[in-house]
PDB file of C-alpha atoms in Angstrom:
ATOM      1  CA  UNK A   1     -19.422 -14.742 -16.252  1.00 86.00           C
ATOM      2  CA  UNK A   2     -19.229 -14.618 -12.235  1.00 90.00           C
ATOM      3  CA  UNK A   3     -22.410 -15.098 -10.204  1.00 92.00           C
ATOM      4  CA  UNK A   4     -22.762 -13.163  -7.065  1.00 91.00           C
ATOM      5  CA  UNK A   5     -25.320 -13.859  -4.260  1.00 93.00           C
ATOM      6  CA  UNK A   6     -25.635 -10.801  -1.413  1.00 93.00           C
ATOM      7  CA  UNK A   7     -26.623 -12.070   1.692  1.00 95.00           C
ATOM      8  CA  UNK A   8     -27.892  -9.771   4.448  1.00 96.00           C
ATOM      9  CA  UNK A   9     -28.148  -6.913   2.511  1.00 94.00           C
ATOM     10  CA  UNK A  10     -29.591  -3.421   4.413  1.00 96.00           C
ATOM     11  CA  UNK A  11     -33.414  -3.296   3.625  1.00 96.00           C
ATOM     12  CA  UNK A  12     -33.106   0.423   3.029  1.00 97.00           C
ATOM     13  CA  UNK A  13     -30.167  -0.431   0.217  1.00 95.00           C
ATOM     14  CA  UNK A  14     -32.418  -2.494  -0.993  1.00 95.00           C
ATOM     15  CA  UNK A  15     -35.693  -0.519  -1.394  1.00 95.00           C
ATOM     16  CA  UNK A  16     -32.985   2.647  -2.888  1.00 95.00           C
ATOM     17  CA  UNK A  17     -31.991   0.190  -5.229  1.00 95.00           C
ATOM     18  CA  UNK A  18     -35.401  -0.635  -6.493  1.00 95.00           C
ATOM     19  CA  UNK A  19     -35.910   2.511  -6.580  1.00 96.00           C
ATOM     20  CA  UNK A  20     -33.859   3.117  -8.816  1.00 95.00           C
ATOM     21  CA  UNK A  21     -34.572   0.490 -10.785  1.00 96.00           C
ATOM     22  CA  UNK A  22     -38.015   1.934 -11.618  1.00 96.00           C
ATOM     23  CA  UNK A  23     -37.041   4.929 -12.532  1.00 96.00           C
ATOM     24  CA  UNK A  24     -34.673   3.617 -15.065  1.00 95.00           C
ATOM     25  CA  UNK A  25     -37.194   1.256 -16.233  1.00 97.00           C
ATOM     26  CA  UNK A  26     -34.537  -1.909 -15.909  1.00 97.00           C
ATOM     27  CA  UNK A  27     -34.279  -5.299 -13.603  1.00 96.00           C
ATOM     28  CA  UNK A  28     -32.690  -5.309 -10.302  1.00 94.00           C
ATOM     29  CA  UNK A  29     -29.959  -7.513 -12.080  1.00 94.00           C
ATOM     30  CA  UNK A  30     -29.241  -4.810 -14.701  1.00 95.00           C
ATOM     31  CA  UNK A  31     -28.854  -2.106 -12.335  1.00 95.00           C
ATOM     32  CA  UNK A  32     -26.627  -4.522 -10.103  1.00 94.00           C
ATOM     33  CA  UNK A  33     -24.433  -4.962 -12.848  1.00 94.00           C
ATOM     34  CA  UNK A  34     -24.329  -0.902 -13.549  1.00 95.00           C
ATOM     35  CA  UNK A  35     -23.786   0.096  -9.738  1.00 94.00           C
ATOM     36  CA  UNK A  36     -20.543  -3.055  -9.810  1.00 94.00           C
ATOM     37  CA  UNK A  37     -19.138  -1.985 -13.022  1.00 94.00           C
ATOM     38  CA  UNK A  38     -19.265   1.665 -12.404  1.00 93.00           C
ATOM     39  CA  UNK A  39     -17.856   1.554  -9.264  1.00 93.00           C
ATOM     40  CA  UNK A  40     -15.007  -1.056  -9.866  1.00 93.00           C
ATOM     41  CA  UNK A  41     -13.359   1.317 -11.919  1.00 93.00           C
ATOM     42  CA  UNK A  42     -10.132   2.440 -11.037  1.00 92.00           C
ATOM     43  CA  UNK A  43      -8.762   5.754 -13.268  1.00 93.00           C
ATOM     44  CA  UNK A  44      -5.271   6.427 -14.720  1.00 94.00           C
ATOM     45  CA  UNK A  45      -5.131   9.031 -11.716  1.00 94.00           C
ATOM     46  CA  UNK A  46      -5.501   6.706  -9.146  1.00 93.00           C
ATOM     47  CA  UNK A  47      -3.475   3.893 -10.457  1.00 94.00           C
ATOM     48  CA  UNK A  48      -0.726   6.790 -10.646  1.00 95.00           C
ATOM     49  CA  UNK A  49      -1.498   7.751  -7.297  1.00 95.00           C
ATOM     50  CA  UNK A  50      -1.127   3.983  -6.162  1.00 93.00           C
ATOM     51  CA  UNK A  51       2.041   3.160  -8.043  1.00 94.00           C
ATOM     52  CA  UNK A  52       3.920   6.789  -6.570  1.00 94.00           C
ATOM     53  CA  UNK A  53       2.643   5.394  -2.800  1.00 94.00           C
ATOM     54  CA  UNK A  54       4.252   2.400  -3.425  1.00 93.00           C
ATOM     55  CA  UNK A  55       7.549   3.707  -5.080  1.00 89.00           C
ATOM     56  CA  UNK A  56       7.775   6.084  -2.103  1.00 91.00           C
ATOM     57  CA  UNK A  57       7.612   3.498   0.687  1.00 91.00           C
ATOM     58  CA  UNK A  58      10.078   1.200  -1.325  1.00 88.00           C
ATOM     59  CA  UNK A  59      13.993   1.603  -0.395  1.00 81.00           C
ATOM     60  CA  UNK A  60      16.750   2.748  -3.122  1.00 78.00           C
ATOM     61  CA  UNK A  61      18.084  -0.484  -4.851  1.00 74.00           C
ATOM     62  CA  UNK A  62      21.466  -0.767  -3.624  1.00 76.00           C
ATOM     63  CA  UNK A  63      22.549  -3.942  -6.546  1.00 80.00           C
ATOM     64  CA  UNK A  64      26.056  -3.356  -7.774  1.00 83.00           C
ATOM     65  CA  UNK A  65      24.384  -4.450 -11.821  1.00 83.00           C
ATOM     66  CA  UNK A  66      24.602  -1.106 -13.036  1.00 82.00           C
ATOM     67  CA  UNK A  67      28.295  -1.009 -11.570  1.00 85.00           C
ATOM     68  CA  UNK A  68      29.299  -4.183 -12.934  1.00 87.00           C
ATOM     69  CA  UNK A  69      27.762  -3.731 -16.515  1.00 89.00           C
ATOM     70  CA  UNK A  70      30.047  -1.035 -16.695  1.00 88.00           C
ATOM     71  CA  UNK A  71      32.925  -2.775 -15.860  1.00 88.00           C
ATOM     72  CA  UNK A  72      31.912  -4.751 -17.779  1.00 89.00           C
ATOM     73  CA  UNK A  73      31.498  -3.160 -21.335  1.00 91.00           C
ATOM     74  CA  UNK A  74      35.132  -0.955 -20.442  1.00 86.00           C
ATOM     75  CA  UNK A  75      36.362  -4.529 -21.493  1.00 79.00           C
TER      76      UNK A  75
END
């Protein structure tokens, strides 16, 4: 497990986040957790989304393997 230290965070994120904490009736440290996990994740969308950005900025392969497997397997 990873151990995180936030330095200089905004007073008013941290009096929301207490907030929130009592209403939830859990620790600051629990709710930390939560608020990282929940918004770390990354759905099958946007992966999707990433992987067609990249495939569409990437140039056509111009390798001749297809061409010489071919030739290859007419042998």
């Amino acid at each position: 497990m990873a151990t995180i230290i936030i330095r200089n965070l905004d007073d008013q994120v941290a009096e929301r986040l207490r907030l929130q904490v009592r209403l939830r009736g859990v620790s600051v440290e629990e709710e930390a957790r939560r608020v990282l996990t929940e918004g770390t994740r990354v759905s099958r969308a946007e992966i999707a989304a990433r992987a067609a950005a990249i495939r569409a900025r990437q140039r056509p392969h111009r390798s001749r393997g297809v061409e010489l497997i071919r030739q290859d397997r007419k042998r």
